Amino acid sequence: MASELKRVGWYRLLYYQPAPETGERITIGLLFEDEGRAFLHYDKHFAKLRKLYPWIDSKTVGFYLEDLKSALAKTTCIEPVLNLYGPQLVSSDARKVTLPITDALVKMLMGKFVQPAPRGPHEAKQ
């Protein structure tokens, strides 16, 4: 019965595809849906993106994400908005998450999906 009382939201991984025809993609952000509103979190430094694709202009990617964030704030139906940014920006299927969406949850998911993995013992300590 307690599980029936829990409110449920959704999150999606937001991918950047530098060359959509190759199928390569990299997770650059998280898109959350919380009771009718959507909001976006991403690494403003694009550490993972710059590590794997140093030639990509991260300012342009940041511009697209800020524009997406603004568009999401104006709607309750996110699918049509996401379709406007494809094929460079695509999302995963929605995944359930218990509400409320806290800063700790966002930080944990950002570390798991968006931040680059540490390469060695020195990076792991930082």
JSON list of C-alpha atoms in Angstrom, two decimals:
[
{"chain": "A", "resi": 1, "resn": "MET", "atom": "CA", "xyz": [0.00, 0.00, 0.00]},
{"chain": "A", "resi": 2, "resn": "ALA", "atom": "CA", "xyz": [2.87, 2.39, 0.74]},
{"chain": "A", "resi": 3, "resn": "SER", "atom": "CA", "xyz": [4.20, 1.90, -2.78]},
{"chain": "A", "resi": 4, "resn": "GLU", "atom": "CA", "xyz": [0.83, 3.05, -4.16]},
{"chain": "A", "resi": 5, "resn": "LEU", "atom": "CA", "xyz": [1.26, 6.39, -2.40]},
{"chain": "A", "resi": 6, "resn": "LYS", "atom": "CA", "xyz": [4.63, 7.15, -3.96]},
{"chain": "A", "resi": 7, "resn": "ARG", "atom": "CA", "xyz": [4.55, 9.70, -6.73]},
{"chain": "A", "resi": 8, "resn": "VAL", "atom": "CA", "xyz": [6.41, 8.80, -9.90]},
{"chain": "A", "resi": 9, "resn": "GLY", "atom": "CA", "xyz": [8.26, 10.99, -12.36]},
{"chain": "A", "resi": 10, "resn": "TRP", "atom": "CA", "xyz": [10.45, 10.21, -15.33]},
{"chain": "A", "resi": 11, "resn": "TYR", "atom": "CA", "xyz": [13.91, 10.87, -16.59]},
{"chain": "A", "resi": 12, "resn": "ARG", "atom": "CA", "xyz": [15.55, 10.39, -19.96]},
{"chain": "A", "resi": 13, "resn": "LEU", "atom": "CA", "xyz": [19.15, 10.38, -21.04]},
{"chain": "A", "resi": 14, "resn": "LEU", "atom": "CA", "xyz": [19.87, 13.10, -23.57]},
{"chain": "A", "resi": 15, "resn": "TYR", "atom": "CA", "xyz": [22.36, 12.09, -26.23]},
{"chain": "A", "resi": 16, "resn": "TYR", "atom": "CA", "xyz": [24.43, 14.14, -28.65]},
{"chain": "A", "resi": 17, "resn": "GLN", "atom": "CA", "xyz": [25.17, 12.49, -31.99]},
{"chain": "A", "resi": 18, "resn": "PRO", "atom": "CA", "xyz": [28.16, 14.18, -33.67]},
{"chain": "A", "resi": 19, "resn": "ALA", "atom": "CA", "xyz": [27.53, 12.25, -36.91]},
{"chain": "A", "resi": 20, "resn": "PRO", "atom": "CA", "xyz": [24.01, 10.75, -36.78]},
{"chain": "A", "resi": 21, "resn": "GLU", "atom": "CA", "xyz": [24.62, 8.52, -39.79]},
{"chain": "A", "resi": 22, "resn": "THR", "atom": "CA", "xyz": [27.28, 6.55, -37.86]},
{"chain": "A", "resi": 23, "resn": "GLY", "atom": "CA", "xyz": [25.02, 5.84, -34.90]},
{"chain": "A", "resi": 24, "resn": "GLU", "atom": "CA", "xyz": [27.62, 7.08, -32.40]},
{"chain": "A", "resi": 25, "resn": "ARG", "atom": "CA", "xyz": [26.18, 9.01, -29.48]},
{"chain": "A", "resi": 26, "resn": "ILE", "atom": "CA", "xyz": [27.28, 10.33, -26.14]},
{"chain": "A", "resi": 27, "resn": "THR", "atom": "CA", "xyz": [25.20, 11.16, -23.08]},
{"chain": "A", "resi": 28, "resn": "ILE", "atom": "CA", "xyz": [25.42, 14.89, -22.38]},
{"chain": "A", "resi": 29, "resn": "GLY", "atom": "CA", "xyz": [22.42, 15.51, -20.15]},
{"chain": "A", "resi": 30, "resn": "LEU", "atom": "CA", "xyz": [19.36, 14.35, -18.26]},
{"chain": "A", "resi": 31, "resn": "LEU", "atom": "CA", "xyz": [15.81, 15.37, -19.00]},
{"chain": "A", "resi": 32, "resn": "PHE", "atom": "CA", "xyz": [13.40, 15.09, -16.06]},
{"chain": "A", "resi": 33, "resn": "GLU", "atom": "CA", "xyz": [9.59, 15.13, -16.10]},
{"chain": "A", "resi": 34, "resn": "ASP", "atom": "CA", "xyz": [7.96, 16.03, -12.81]},
{"chain": "A", "resi": 35, "resn": "GLU", "atom": "CA", "xyz": [4.15, 16.17, -12.75]},
{"chain": "A", "resi": 36, "resn": "GLY", "atom": "CA", "xyz": [3.64, 18.04, -16.00]},
{"chain": "A", "resi": 37, "resn": "ARG", "atom": "CA", "xyz": [6.84, 20.03, -16.20]},
{"chain": "A", "resi": 38, "resn": "ALA", "atom": "CA", "xyz": [10.13, 19.13, -17.82]},
{"chain": "A", "resi": 39, "resn": "PHE", "atom": "CA", "xyz": [13.59, 20.35, -16.92]},
{"chain": "A", "resi": 40, "resn": "LEU", "atom": "CA", "xyz": [17.08, 19.68, -18.19]},
{"chain": "A", "resi": 41, "resn": "HIS", "atom": "CA", "xyz": [20.40, 19.15, -16.39]},
{"chain": "A", "resi": 42, "resn": "TYR", "atom": "CA", "xyz": [23.72, 18.94, -18.20]},
{"chain": "A", "resi": 43, "resn": "ASP", "atom": "CA", "xyz": [27.43, 19.39, -17.63]},
{"chain": "A", "resi": 44, "resn": "LYS", "atom": "CA", "xyz": [28.10, 22.98, -18.71]},
{"chain": "A", "resi": 45, "resn": "HIS", "atom": "CA", "xyz": [31.80, 22.13, -19.21]},
{"chain": "A", "resi": 46, "resn": "PHE", "atom": "CA", "xyz": [30.99, 19.15, -21.47]},
{"chain": "A", "resi": 47, "resn": "ALA", "atom": "CA", "xyz": [33.92, 17.22, -19.97]},
{"chain": "A", "resi": 48, "resn": "LYS", "atom": "CA", "xyz": [32.88, 13.86, -21.43]},
{"chain": "A", "resi": 49, "resn": "LEU", "atom": "CA", "xyz": [32.07, 15.33, -24.85]},
{"chain": "A", "resi": 50, "resn": "ARG", "atom": "CA", "xyz": [35.37, 17.25, -25.03]},
{"chain": "A", "resi": 51, "resn": "LYS", "atom": "CA", "xyz": [37.29, 14.19, -23.91]},
{"chain": "A", "resi": 52, "resn": "LEU", "atom": "CA", "xyz": [35.88, 11.97, -26.66]},
{"chain": "A", "resi": 53, "resn": "TYR", "atom": "CA", "xyz": [35.33, 14.56, -29.40]},
{"chain": "A", "resi": 54, "resn": "PRO", "atom": "CA", "xyz": [37.77, 17.45, -28.83]},
{"chain": "A", "resi": 55, "resn": "TRP", "atom": "CA", "xyz": [37.01, 19.00, -32.23]},
{"chain": "A", "resi": 56, "resn": "ILE", "atom": "CA", "xyz": [33.32, 19.62, -31.45]},
{"chain": "A", "resi": 57, "resn": "ASP", "atom": "CA", "xyz": [32.40, 23.21, -30.61]},
{"chain": "A", "resi": 58, "resn": "SER", "atom": "CA", "xyz": [30.97, 22.87, -27.10]},
{"chain": "A", "resi": 59, "resn": "LYS", "atom": "CA", "xyz": [29.61, 26.45, -27.22]},
{"chain": "A", "resi": 60, "resn": "THR", "atom": "CA", "xyz": [27.30, 25.46, -30.07]},
{"chain": "A", "resi": 61, "resn": "VAL", "atom": "CA", "xyz": [26.13, 22.38, -28.16]},
{"chain": "A", "resi": 62, "resn": "GLY", "atom": "CA", "xyz": [25.55, 24.58, -25.11]},
{"chain": "A", "resi": 63, "resn": "PHE", "atom": "CA", "xyz": [23.50, 26.99, -27.23]},
{"chain": "A", "resi": 64, "resn": "TYR", "atom": "CA", "xyz": [21.29, 24.11, -28.44]},
{"chain": "A", "resi": 65, "resn": "LEU", "atom": "CA", "xyz": [20.78, 22.86, -24.89]},
{"chain": "A", "resi": 66, "resn": "GLU", "atom": "CA", "xyz": [19.87, 26.30, -23.54]},
{"chain": "A", "resi": 67, "resn": "ASP", "atom": "CA", "xyz": [17.41, 26.71, -26.40]},
{"chain": "A", "resi": 68, "resn": "LEU", "atom": "CA", "xyz": [15.95, 23.27, -25.63]},
{"chain": "A", "resi": 69, "resn": "LYS", "atom": "CA", "xyz": [15.68, 24.18, -21.94]},
{"chain": "A", "resi": 70, "resn": "SER", "atom": "CA", "xyz": [13.79, 27.34, -22.86]},
{"chain": "A", "resi": 71, "resn": "ALA", "atom": "CA", "xyz": [11.44, 25.47, -25.22]},
{"chain": "A", "resi": 72, "resn": "LEU", "atom": "CA", "xyz": [10.70, 22.80, -22.59]},
{"chain": "A", "resi": 73, "resn": "ALA", "atom": "CA", "xyz": [9.73, 25.47, -20.06]},
{"chain": "A", "resi": 74, "resn": "LYS", "atom": "CA", "xyz": [6.95, 26.60, -22.40]},
{"chain": "A", "resi": 75, "resn": "THR", "atom": "CA", "xyz": [5.24, 23.24, -22.99]},
{"chain": "A", "resi": 76, "resn": "THR", "atom": "CA", "xyz": [3.81, 20.20, -21.24]},
{"chain": "A", "resi": 77, "resn": "CYS", "atom": "CA", "xyz": [4.27, 17.85, -24.23]},
{"chain": "A", "resi": 78, "resn": "ILE", "atom": "CA", "xyz": [7.99, 17.23, -24.67]},
{"chain": "A", "resi": 79, "resn": "GLU", "atom": "CA", "xyz": [8.01, 14.79, -27.62]},
{"chain": "A", "resi": 80, "resn": "PRO", "atom": "CA", "xyz": [7.37, 17.40, -30.35]},
{"chain": "A", "resi": 81, "resn": "VAL", "atom": "CA", "xyz": [9.98, 19.70, -28.80]},
{"chain": "A", "resi": 82, "resn": "LEU", "atom": "CA", "xyz": [12.60, 16.94, -28.71]},
{"chain": "A", "resi": 83, "resn": "ASN", "atom": "CA", "xyz": [11.88, 16.06, -32.33]},
{"chain": "A", "resi": 84, "resn": "LEU", "atom": "CA", "xyz": [12.84, 19.59, -33.38]},
{"chain": "A", "resi": 85, "resn": "TYR", "atom": "CA", "xyz": [16.41, 19.06, -32.13]},
{"chain": "A", "resi": 86, "resn": "GLY", "atom": "CA", "xyz": [17.05, 15.74, -33.86]},
{"chain": "A", "resi": 87, "resn": "PRO", "atom": "CA", "xyz": [19.04, 14.09, -35.19]},
{"chain": "A", "resi": 88, "resn": "GLN", "atom": "CA", "xyz": [21.89, 15.79, -33.28]},
{"chain": "A", "resi": 89, "resn": "LEU", "atom": "CA", "xyz": [20.04, 15.63, -29.95]},
{"chain": "A", "resi": 90, "resn": "VAL", "atom": "CA", "xyz": [17.98, 12.54, -29.14]},
{"chain": "A", "resi": 91, "resn": "SER", "atom": "CA", "xyz": [16.68, 11.05, -25.91]},
{"chain": "A", "resi": 92, "resn": "SER", "atom": "CA", "xyz": [16.38, 7.60, -24.46]},
{"chain": "A", "resi": 93, "resn": "ASP", "atom": "CA", "xyz": [13.06, 6.07, -23.52]},
{"chain": "A", "resi": 94, "resn": "ALA", "atom": "CA", "xyz": [11.60, 7.46, -20.30]},
{"chain": "A", "resi": 95, "resn": "ARG", "atom": "CA", "xyz": [12.65, 5.75, -17.07]},
{"chain": "A", "resi": 96, "resn": "LYS", "atom": "CA", "xyz": [10.72, 5.90, -13.81]},
{"chain": "A", "resi": 97, "resn": "VAL", "atom": "CA", "xyz": [12.02, 7.81, -10.82]},
{"chain": "A", "resi": 98, "resn": "THR", "atom": "CA", "xyz": [10.38, 8.42, -7.45]},
{"chain": "A", "resi": 99, "resn": "LEU", "atom": "CA", "xyz": [9.39, 12.00, -6.74]},
{"chain": "A", "resi": 100, "resn": "PRO", "atom": "CA", "xyz": [10.48, 14.45, -5.53]},
{"chain": "A", "resi": 101, "resn": "ILE", "atom": "CA", "xyz": [13.54, 14.84, -7.74]},
{"chain": "A", "resi": 102, "resn": "THR", "atom": "CA", "xyz": [16.23, 15.98, -5.33]},
{"chain": "A", "resi": 103, "resn": "ASP", "atom": "CA", "xyz": [19.65, 17.52, -5.90]},
{"chain": "A", "resi": 104, "resn": "ALA", "atom": "CA", "xyz": [21.23, 14.33, -4.56]},
{"chain": "A", "resi": 105, "resn": "LEU", "atom": "CA", "xyz": [19.35, 12.24, -7.14]},
{"chain": "A", "resi": 106, "resn": "VAL", "atom": "CA", "xyz": [20.37, 14.58, -9.96]},
{"chain": "A", "resi": 107, "resn": "LYS", "atom": "CA", "xyz": [24.00, 14.51, -8.81]},
{"chain": "A", "resi": 108, "resn": "MET", "atom": "CA", "xyz": [24.00, 10.70, -8.61]},
{"chain": "A", "resi": 109, "resn": "LEU", "atom": "CA", "xyz": [22.48, 10.29, -12.09]},
{"chain": "A", "resi": 110, "resn": "MET", "atom": "CA", "xyz": [24.80, 12.93, -13.57]},
{"chain": "A", "resi": 111, "resn": "GLY", "atom": "CA", "xyz": [27.79, 11.07, -12.14]},
{"chain": "A", "resi": 112, "resn": "LYS", "atom": "CA", "xyz": [26.54, 7.77, -13.47]},
{"chain": "A", "resi": 113, "resn": "PHE", "atom": "CA", "xyz": [25.57, 8.83, -17.00]},
{"chain": "A", "resi": 114, "resn": "VAL", "atom": "CA", "xyz": [26.94, 12.26, -17.91]},
{"chain": "A", "resi": 115, "resn": "GLN", "atom": "CA", "xyz": [30.30, 12.75, -16.22]},
{"chain": "A", "resi": 116, "resn": "PRO", "atom": "CA", "xyz": [33.37, 11.01, -17.68]},
{"chain": "A", "resi": 117, "resn": "ALA", "atom": "CA", "xyz": [34.55, 7.90, -15.85]},
{"chain": "A", "resi": 118, "resn": "PRO", "atom": "CA", "xyz": [37.81, 8.33, -13.94]},
{"chain": "A", "resi": 119, "resn": "ARG", "atom": "CA", "xyz": [40.77, 6.82, -15.81]},
{"chain": "A", "resi": 120, "resn": "GLY", "atom": "CA", "xyz": [43.11, 5.99, -12.97]},
{"chain": "A", "resi": 121, "resn": "PRO", "atom": "CA", "xyz": [43.59, 6.09, -9.21]},
{"chain": "A", "resi": 122, "resn": "HIS", "atom": "CA", "xyz": [44.59, 9.75, -9.24]},
{"chain": "A", "resi": 123, "resn": "GLU", "atom": "CA", "xyz": [41.44, 10.84, -11.14]},
{"chain": "A", "resi": 124, "resn": "ALA", "atom": "CA", "xyz": [39.23, 8.54, -9.03]},
{"chain": "A", "resi": 125, "resn": "LYS", "atom": "CA", "xyz": [40.29, 10.37, -5.82]},
{"chain": "A", "resi": 126, "resn": "GLN", "atom": "CA", "xyz": [39.33, 13.74, -7.30]}
]
